[in-house]
């Protein structure tokens, strides 16, 4: 499970919350709230490693090409590749930091400072909760002059760089001196499976023997052809004569399909994807069905419906603890979420890809923490620590910008005065002060940006004559006009699906030559105003019924205007603005 990167670190406030061990309590050195928490940290008496202007990332020449890995990775990268990734991640989070990756002899460290050294110790003894050995563990020795990360394998060293990266992000480039020792409790965890899935559930009981034969034949074929095992949905096969091979991993999702602990006792390897914890259905209108977002209350205090507690992969039954195996059970392989737990039961047009991200983004790191470290471990992440950590963790995770964040010096992100005509390709200044100057050509204003995520407010002024075409476009969506049964209306387009604004038609006659359109967006809805008057939220009818759910669109800002669009001005704010304060229209006519 990829570690994420977490929120600003204030030692005085965190000490009262963390108090992770008696050793830490006796020391001035305290870890920030890492997600997942590490299994152990032996703090030094004082001090920390501090990033300076440059950092040397040194790779042990004896293991630079090593790909030692007992985990579930199809093609594990070598240690040097992980070092290059670490360097790129650091520079993304700390743009002023200079990094250099070098392959060195360990003996040279005696004369080095400002370094992170990566190596592998094949003799390391790291184990999963079951006692099975794993190369995904690591030890990290932090001193004021440098950091040594010793992985059980290449990926173990990589997990060490994730811990260090989080600490730097949380504490403004610092990590406390001491020794971290860490490893996962389960091997299978995260949002992807490196195994073949062939389904194999919810079939006609009369065909059970045929189905078992099919599943076993597929298993043998894939094993022979590719040396891979397969995974199926957990089912107690309705047959008295045949059964699925025990070489096949069963993925539990619901007790009415099969008792997971009974399957474990019968000799099957089982993955936990219990639907009461892992499942969400996008735009699900029924409150007694699966939630629209991962249930935080169940994750943090729903391990047992009577006694509460933090969930982890050994918990299948939240009502009867006797139906759950011990965390050391070797046939419990871990848990998997999201790639099959975010369901679009209401069709491809009910949600956008980014809405799927919003649905599980806050729950994913909680499940990551539980997969890495059992809830019964003394250093397990607490809810209070997570709430402190999550905002910065989510904002600084490198290699992605799913929140579609745009840096801004103030509330106004971009502001343009669009010219009527300019010769050829001309520059148009950004009046916000952020320097996002655009270019104007053939009636289109092209910005250096793509999309602006939530929350946002935008205002566009365009010719009131225009009632067709595109006003705004970006990589995730577009905004403009479309024809409805009653005439032209406003519309977003995402994944080639048009989402019109219901129950609103643009006026055919306008008292002004310009029309002002204001949009505001959150992760839960998108609202529209025309000439200062609220005209509705963008909705989707669920399964063709009169039950509606809101749509959440990001602001498309890569292109503004278009051929004959008549766009005159454009302003984008960060956050939700009071429309009555920003509109330039006379709102007395609003009803």
XYZ file of C-alpha atoms in Angstrom:
591
model
C 0.000 0.000 0.000
C 1.434 3.309 -1.041
C 2.093 5.565 1.912
C 0.648 9.039 1.649
C 2.184 12.291 2.919
C 0.717 14.186 5.946
C -0.126 17.566 7.794
C 2.049 20.250 9.445
C 3.902 19.150 12.552
C 3.860 21.045 15.843
C 5.826 19.206 18.515
C 4.083 20.687 21.545
C 0.570 19.800 20.416
C 1.531 16.392 19.061
C 3.322 15.265 22.218
C 0.090 15.432 24.162
C -1.726 13.452 21.475
C 0.889 10.892 20.518
C 2.664 9.882 23.744
C 3.481 6.764 21.760
C 5.867 5.047 24.167
C 7.587 5.505 27.497
C 10.862 5.907 25.621
C 9.444 8.800 23.642
C 8.002 10.339 26.792
C 11.496 10.453 28.291
C 12.988 12.015 25.170
C 12.713 15.326 23.404
C 12.349 13.388 20.144
C 8.807 12.612 18.940
C 7.584 11.151 15.658
C 4.946 12.983 13.644
C 1.704 11.003 13.084
C 2.743 8.801 10.167
C 0.110 6.991 8.116
C 0.462 4.056 8.558
C 2.109 4.295 11.962
C 5.428 2.475 12.267
C 5.777 -0.642 14.413
C 8.571 0.735 16.572
C 10.634 3.876 17.073
C 13.564 4.127 19.453
C 14.214 7.856 19.783
C 17.623 9.396 20.282
C 18.048 11.702 23.245
C 17.731 14.800 21.081
C 18.052 16.282 17.622
C 16.788 15.654 14.120
C 17.945 15.350 10.539
C 17.203 18.581 8.680
C 17.031 19.011 4.907
C 19.388 21.746 3.754
C 19.861 23.139 0.255
C 21.040 19.830 -1.191
C 20.682 16.136 -0.437
C 22.787 13.209 -1.624
C 20.780 10.019 -2.152
C 23.349 7.251 -2.022
C 22.692 3.699 -3.199
C 24.794 0.760 -2.016
C 26.791 -0.484 -5.009
C 26.299 -4.070 -3.848
C 22.506 -3.830 -4.174
C 21.832 -1.043 -6.718
C 20.443 -3.567 -9.231
C 18.821 -5.817 -6.637
C 15.114 -6.589 -7.008
C 14.754 -8.754 -3.904
C 11.014 -8.936 -3.187
C 8.759 -11.523 -1.592
C 5.696 -9.285 -1.970
C 2.981 -9.130 -4.601
C 4.777 -7.140 -7.290
C 4.842 -8.424 -10.871
C 8.096 -6.719 -11.878
C 9.789 -5.245 -8.778
C 12.004 -2.259 -9.614
C 15.658 -2.338 -8.537
C 16.873 -0.332 -5.558
C 18.385 2.378 -7.766
C 15.002 2.996 -9.453
C 13.370 3.442 -6.047
C 16.109 5.959 -5.205
C 15.320 7.944 -8.363
C 11.624 7.961 -7.424
C 12.494 9.198 -3.936
C 14.585 12.022 -5.415
C 11.778 13.097 -7.746
C 9.228 13.017 -4.914
C 11.439 15.155 -2.688
C 11.911 17.767 -5.383
C 8.171 17.910 -6.018
C 7.455 18.592 -2.332
C 10.523 20.788 -1.773
C 11.157 22.571 -5.119
C 14.210 24.446 -3.824
C 15.962 21.243 -2.744
C 18.755 19.948 -4.982
C 19.051 16.141 -5.047
C 21.587 13.811 -6.632
C 21.440 10.002 -6.802
C 24.815 8.210 -6.709
C 25.908 4.598 -6.430
C 28.585 4.339 -3.752
C 30.602 2.037 -1.545
C 29.229 2.068 1.990
C 32.669 2.922 3.351
C 32.393 6.425 1.874
C 29.613 7.300 4.330
C 32.175 8.017 7.046
C 33.037 11.265 5.263
C 29.490 12.149 4.189
C 26.770 14.432 5.516
C 23.367 15.551 4.257
C 22.691 12.099 2.794
C 20.134 9.313 2.654
C 21.768 5.915 2.134
C 19.745 3.001 0.732
C 20.836 -0.613 1.065
C 19.460 -4.120 1.523
C 20.163 -6.700 4.205
C 19.120 -10.177 2.982
C 19.670 -11.478 6.527
C 17.015 -9.176 7.980
C 14.316 -10.946 9.972
C 11.022 -9.223 9.192
C 7.768 -11.113 9.551
C 4.096 -10.607 8.819
C 1.541 -11.021 11.608
C 1.317 -14.698 10.625
C 5.021 -15.196 11.266
C 5.780 -15.573 7.549
C 8.986 -13.818 6.533
C 8.742 -10.706 4.366
C 11.234 -8.565 2.476
C 8.931 -5.527 2.812
C 10.337 -4.571 6.208
C 12.982 -1.940 6.792
C 15.106 -0.264 9.442
C 15.817 3.449 9.318
C 18.595 4.963 11.405
C 18.306 8.749 11.552
C 21.069 11.022 12.821
C 21.793 14.721 12.429
C 24.280 14.045 9.619
C 22.346 11.498 7.555
C 19.792 8.712 7.252
C 20.445 5.010 6.613
C 17.558 2.905 5.279
C 18.170 -0.839 5.298
C 15.433 -2.808 3.559
C 14.710 -6.491 3.781
C 14.376 -6.107 0.014
C 14.262 -3.310 -2.531
C 10.611 -2.590 -1.812
C 11.276 -2.636 1.918
C 13.798 0.158 1.395
C 11.201 1.986 -0.703
C 8.688 1.853 2.170
C 11.390 3.395 4.328
C 11.660 6.320 1.914
C 7.866 6.763 2.195
C 8.139 7.063 5.982
C 10.971 9.564 5.653
C 9.089 11.523 2.987
C 6.028 11.772 5.219
C 8.117 12.978 8.125
C 9.750 15.652 5.990
C 6.370 16.808 4.664
C 4.890 16.950 8.149
C 7.757 18.699 9.856
C 9.010 21.127 7.215
C 11.990 19.080 6.160
C 12.911 17.490 9.488
C 12.825 13.932 10.814
C 13.594 13.143 14.475
C 16.768 11.248 15.319
C 16.343 7.614 16.297
C 15.754 4.158 14.842
C 12.548 3.099 13.081
C 11.840 -0.594 12.555
C 8.787 -1.412 10.532
C 7.069 -4.079 8.422
C 3.538 -4.883 7.238
C 1.250 -7.240 9.131
C -0.395 -8.524 5.932
C 0.922 -9.173 2.452
C -2.252 -8.434 0.435
C -3.369 -4.849 0.918
C -4.333 -1.820 -1.104
C -6.483 -1.205 -4.176
C -5.003 -3.590 -6.740
C -4.477 -7.349 -6.918
C -1.548 -8.857 -8.807
C -3.661 -11.923 -9.503
C -6.159 -13.061 -12.118
C -9.788 -12.682 -11.037
C -12.458 -14.744 -12.786
C -15.463 -13.794 -10.638
C -17.161 -17.164 -9.988
C -20.067 -16.211 -7.743
C -23.818 -15.581 -7.994
C -24.574 -18.451 -10.372
C -27.386 -21.015 -10.725
C -26.988 -23.659 -8.009
C -27.973 -26.380 -10.487
C -24.776 -25.629 -12.402
C -22.466 -25.815 -9.376
C -20.491 -28.853 -10.572
C -20.037 -27.366 -14.036
C -18.909 -24.087 -12.487
C -16.460 -25.756 -10.136
C -15.009 -27.668 -13.070
C -14.665 -24.439 -15.063
C -12.938 -22.596 -12.201
C -10.521 -25.462 -11.521
C -9.708 -25.825 -15.222
C -8.986 -22.091 -15.492
C -6.807 -22.260 -12.395
C -4.743 -25.145 -13.790
C -4.387 -23.456 -17.187
C -3.219 -20.092 -15.794
C -0.831 -21.828 -13.407
C 0.692 -23.882 -16.223
C 0.860 -21.045 -18.763
C 1.910 -18.133 -16.544
C 2.829 -19.639 -13.152
C 0.160 -17.496 -11.509
C -2.618 -18.211 -9.060
C -6.187 -16.983 -9.523
C -8.676 -15.345 -7.202
C -12.457 -15.732 -7.113
C -15.254 -14.176 -5.109
C -15.847 -16.150 -1.946
C -18.682 -18.651 -2.351
C -19.681 -21.802 -0.507
C -20.255 -23.901 -3.623
C -23.736 -25.486 -3.614
C -22.412 -28.963 -4.478
C -21.979 -32.192 -2.534
C -19.713 -33.798 -5.100
C -17.158 -31.182 -6.250
C -15.367 -28.156 -4.829
C -13.013 -25.407 -5.889
C -9.315 -26.194 -5.543
C -7.620 -24.938 -2.401
C -4.896 -23.462 -4.621
C -7.417 -20.738 -5.492
C -7.683 -17.665 -3.242
C -11.192 -16.701 -2.169
C -12.109 -13.055 -1.716
C -14.819 -12.644 0.918
C -17.424 -9.945 0.387
C -20.664 -11.083 2.064
C -21.624 -13.755 4.611
C -24.621 -14.976 2.626
C -22.129 -16.041 -0.078
C -19.887 -17.913 2.348
C -18.505 -17.873 5.885
C -14.875 -16.662 5.530
C -13.635 -18.191 8.784
C -15.219 -21.504 7.862
C -13.396 -21.351 4.515
C -10.113 -20.630 6.320
C -10.670 -23.630 8.597
C -11.411 -25.701 5.494
C -7.965 -24.839 4.132
C -8.634 -21.911 1.787
C -6.594 -18.720 1.626
C -8.966 -15.765 2.068
C -8.843 -12.010 1.353
C -11.154 -9.720 3.325
C -13.340 -7.363 1.256
C -16.301 -7.430 3.663
C -18.945 -5.229 2.067
C -20.048 -3.514 5.291
C -16.553 -1.980 5.485
C -15.241 -1.816 1.920
C -18.239 -1.176 -0.329
C -19.637 2.092 -1.613
C -22.144 2.761 -4.409
C -21.816 6.024 -6.295
C -24.966 8.194 -6.069
C -26.816 5.549 -4.057
C -30.077 7.298 -3.031
C -31.184 4.651 -0.502
C -29.958 5.453 3.027
C -30.309 1.812 4.168
C -28.059 0.507 1.363
C -24.325 0.884 0.721
C -22.996 4.372 1.539
C -21.820 6.856 -1.096
C -18.498 7.253 0.724
C -16.381 4.958 2.874
C -17.874 4.844 6.359
C -15.342 6.562 8.642
C -17.303 5.706 11.805
C -17.091 1.991 11.054
C -13.405 2.168 10.216
C -12.482 3.971 13.434
C -15.026 2.666 15.901
C -17.025 -0.087 14.228
C -14.893 -3.199 14.551
C -17.592 -4.551 16.838
C -21.162 -3.242 16.918
C -21.221 -3.549 20.721
C -17.718 -2.693 21.895
C -16.442 -0.525 19.009
C -12.753 -0.446 18.154
C -10.623 0.146 15.048
C -11.228 -2.204 12.123
C -8.415 -4.255 10.560
C -8.319 -7.151 8.044
C -8.878 -9.949 10.582
C -12.383 -8.632 11.308
C -15.019 -10.196 9.060
C -17.966 -10.245 11.458
C -18.648 -7.016 13.346
C -21.382 -8.663 15.429
C -19.764 -11.910 16.548
C -16.043 -11.912 17.332
C -15.972 -15.743 17.350
C -16.423 -15.603 13.553
C -13.085 -13.814 13.161
C -9.657 -15.471 12.946
C -6.622 -14.399 14.959
C -4.359 -11.796 13.329
C -1.672 -14.512 13.168
C -3.845 -16.796 10.988
C -1.583 -17.683 8.007
C -4.506 -18.232 5.597
C -5.777 -14.684 6.115
C -3.908 -12.841 3.375
C -5.098 -9.290 4.041
C -7.741 -7.025 2.513
C -8.434 -5.230 -0.745
C -10.554 -2.178 -1.461
C -11.702 0.165 -4.220
C -10.904 -1.482 -7.558
C -14.035 -3.554 -7.062
C -15.558 -1.762 -4.068
C -16.496 1.545 -5.737
C -19.563 0.386 -7.627
C -21.350 2.341 -10.368
C -24.641 0.477 -9.974
C -26.526 3.470 -11.352
C -24.708 3.558 -14.642
C -21.705 5.227 -16.268
C -23.366 8.645 -16.403
C -24.213 8.860 -12.674
C -20.688 9.839 -11.624
C -17.472 11.282 -13.004
C -14.068 9.617 -12.487
C -13.066 12.356 -10.041
C -16.267 11.814 -8.039
C -15.131 8.207 -7.556
C -11.891 9.582 -6.106
C -13.786 11.844 -3.696
C -15.816 8.835 -2.533
C -12.887 6.902 -1.088
C -9.973 9.340 -0.775
C -10.338 9.902 2.975
C -11.128 6.278 3.774
C -8.268 4.830 1.734
C -5.413 5.925 4.052
C -7.382 4.618 7.062
C -7.647 1.189 5.456
C -3.987 1.469 4.415
C -3.024 2.009 8.047
C -5.132 -0.974 9.156
C -3.641 -3.218 6.458
C -0.112 -2.298 7.438
C -0.533 -2.624 11.185
C -3.148 -4.558 13.175
C -5.353 -2.445 15.430
C -4.138 -4.370 18.480
C -0.550 -3.165 18.003
C 0.452 -0.642 20.691
C 1.626 1.985 18.169
C -1.379 1.804 15.840
C -2.558 5.103 14.368
C -5.327 6.779 16.374
C -8.243 8.745 14.994
C -6.956 11.961 16.605
C -3.552 11.502 14.966
C -5.144 10.871 11.588
C -7.294 13.993 11.785
C -4.158 16.027 12.517
C -2.241 14.435 9.686
C -4.698 13.992 6.836
C -4.997 17.506 5.330
C -1.279 17.922 4.611
C -0.860 14.225 3.873
C -3.486 14.441 1.156
C -2.259 17.756 -0.195
C 1.415 16.793 -0.528
C 1.206 13.226 -1.891
C 3.631 13.365 -4.852
C 3.072 12.161 -8.389
C -0.574 13.213 -8.614
C -2.981 16.124 -8.377
C -6.358 14.411 -8.194
C -7.722 17.302 -6.159
C -6.828 19.550 -9.093
C -5.190 22.094 -6.800
C -3.974 25.391 -8.258
C -1.525 27.542 -6.334
C -2.671 31.097 -5.638
C -1.383 34.056 -3.649
C -4.909 35.064 -2.677
C -8.565 34.249 -3.177
C -8.523 35.245 -6.851
C -6.764 32.490 -8.816
C -6.997 33.903 -12.350
C -8.632 36.964 -13.893
C -8.717 37.844 -17.581
C -10.081 40.663 -19.674
C -10.676 38.911 -22.986
C -9.962 41.096 -26.034
C -12.436 41.293 -28.899
C -9.774 40.973 -31.559
C -6.018 40.643 -31.533
C -3.731 39.972 -34.494
C -2.289 36.457 -34.668
C -1.336 34.918 -31.366
C -1.239 37.481 -28.549
C -0.507 37.419 -24.810
C -3.257 38.254 -22.320
C -2.098 39.095 -18.773
C -3.500 37.425 -15.691
C -4.828 40.274 -13.550
C -4.899 38.164 -10.350
C -1.202 38.665 -9.656
C -0.474 34.915 -9.883
C 1.220 35.157 -13.262
C -0.989 32.686 -15.125
C -0.810 34.730 -18.318
C -2.762 33.309 -21.259
C -2.466 33.446 -25.034
C -5.283 34.522 -27.339
C -5.735 33.100 -30.831
C -8.765 32.488 -33.062
C -11.160 33.603 -30.346
C -9.812 31.160 -27.748
C -7.973 32.123 -24.577
C -5.472 29.364 -23.716
C -4.244 29.326 -20.107
C -1.289 27.431 -18.573
C -3.764 25.580 -16.321
C -6.099 22.620 -16.770
C -8.792 22.240 -14.107
C -9.454 23.862 -10.739
C -10.727 21.545 -8.021
C -13.042 22.196 -5.127
C -14.038 24.477 -3.629
C -14.255 27.152 -6.306
C -16.374 29.987 -7.678
C -16.062 31.331 -11.216
C -17.725 34.159 -13.090
C -17.832 34.496 -16.849
C -19.300 37.359 -18.868
C -20.256 36.568 -22.442
C -22.487 37.836 -25.221
C -26.160 37.313 -24.415
C -26.742 36.447 -28.059
C -24.688 33.248 -27.749
C -26.727 30.166 -26.749
C -24.672 27.330 -28.225
C -21.136 26.015 -28.113
C -18.446 25.775 -25.461
C -17.484 28.539 -23.046
C -14.887 26.665 -20.955
C -12.859 23.511 -21.608
C -10.339 21.452 -19.666
C -8.927 17.919 -19.391
C -11.709 16.714 -17.068
C -14.797 18.536 -18.315
C -16.219 21.315 -20.442
C -18.936 23.894 -19.837
C -21.231 25.722 -22.202
C -24.678 25.411 -23.754
C -26.867 22.582 -24.977
C -30.380 22.238 -26.385
C -33.096 20.904 -24.081
C -36.767 20.164 -24.750
C -37.662 23.729 -23.795
C -34.769 25.486 -25.503
C -31.097 26.228 -24.798
C -29.716 25.680 -21.300
C -26.378 25.464 -19.499
C -24.482 22.157 -19.498
C -21.314 20.411 -18.371
C -19.722 17.638 -20.423
C -17.574 14.943 -18.827
C -16.334 11.710 -20.445
C -18.374 12.678 -23.541
C -21.588 12.686 -21.490
C -23.649 15.897 -21.489
C -25.197 16.996 -18.184
C -27.781 19.752 -18.808
C -29.100 22.041 -16.111
C -32.631 20.744 -15.497
C -35.665 23.027 -15.311
C -33.895 26.061 -16.708
C -34.005 27.673 -20.130
C -31.894 30.639 -21.189
C -34.013 33.743 -21.857
C -34.513 34.523 -25.519
C -34.517 38.256 -24.857
C -31.949 40.003 -22.643
C -31.929 43.559 -21.364
C -28.153 43.606 -21.681
C -25.735 42.722 -24.453
C -23.789 40.596 -21.938
C -24.798 37.590 -19.882
C -23.140 36.880 -16.520
C -22.792 33.237 -15.489
C -21.519 32.227 -12.045
C -20.680 28.646 -11.065
C -19.703 27.307 -7.650
C -18.431 23.812 -7.025
C -17.761 21.545 -4.044
C -17.077 17.825 -3.846
C -20.832 17.371 -3.330
C -22.514 19.620 -5.912
C -22.233 22.265 -8.633
C -24.534 25.318 -8.605
C -25.294 27.988 -11.237
C -26.424 31.631 -11.320
C -27.335 33.645 -14.402
C -27.325 37.448 -14.212
C -27.091 37.222 -10.424
C -30.085 34.863 -10.036
C -29.770 31.292 -8.770
C -30.960 28.926 -11.521
C -30.260 25.500 -10.009
C -27.825 22.692 -9.266
C -26.587 20.192 -11.839
C -28.356 16.880 -11.134
C -28.563 13.374 -12.558
C -31.711 11.260 -12.612
C -30.963 7.899 -10.972
C -31.822 4.942 -13.218
C -34.134 7.099 -15.323
C -36.380 7.954 -12.378
C -37.385 11.225 -10.741
C -34.882 10.552 -7.950
C -32.035 13.006 -8.468
C -28.496 13.174 -7.113
C -26.103 16.142 -7.465
C -23.102 16.192 -9.790
C -19.721 17.602 -8.728
C -17.700 19.053 -11.605
C -14.285 20.689 -11.416
C -13.803 24.059 -13.130
C -12.514 23.640 -16.712
C -9.957 26.412 -17.248
C -7.579 25.237 -19.966
C -9.477 27.095 -22.677
C -11.810 30.059 -22.246
C -14.159 31.072 -25.022
C -14.329 29.738 -28.531
C -15.391 30.652 -32.007
C -18.096 33.369 -31.701
C -18.564 32.650 -27.962
C -18.367 36.317 -27.123
C -16.526 35.807 -23.797
C -15.555 39.201 -22.353
C -14.268 38.627 -18.790
C -13.404 35.636 -16.642
C -12.598 35.416 -12.929
C -11.891 32.307 -10.826
C -11.829 32.308 -7.028
C -10.533 29.723 -4.607
C -13.355 28.726 -2.247
C -17.044 29.566 -2.207
C -17.825 33.244 -2.646
C -20.965 35.148 -1.670
C -22.653 35.585 -5.050
C -24.472 38.702 -3.883
C -21.079 40.316 -3.267
C -19.393 39.406 -6.560
C -22.228 39.694 -9.087
C -22.268 42.757 -11.294
C -25.921 42.177 -12.245
C -29.076 43.802 -10.932
C -30.640 41.023 -8.837
C -33.951 42.793 -8.133
C -35.600 40.738 -10.872
C -34.591 37.418 -9.236
C -37.497 35.297 -8.017
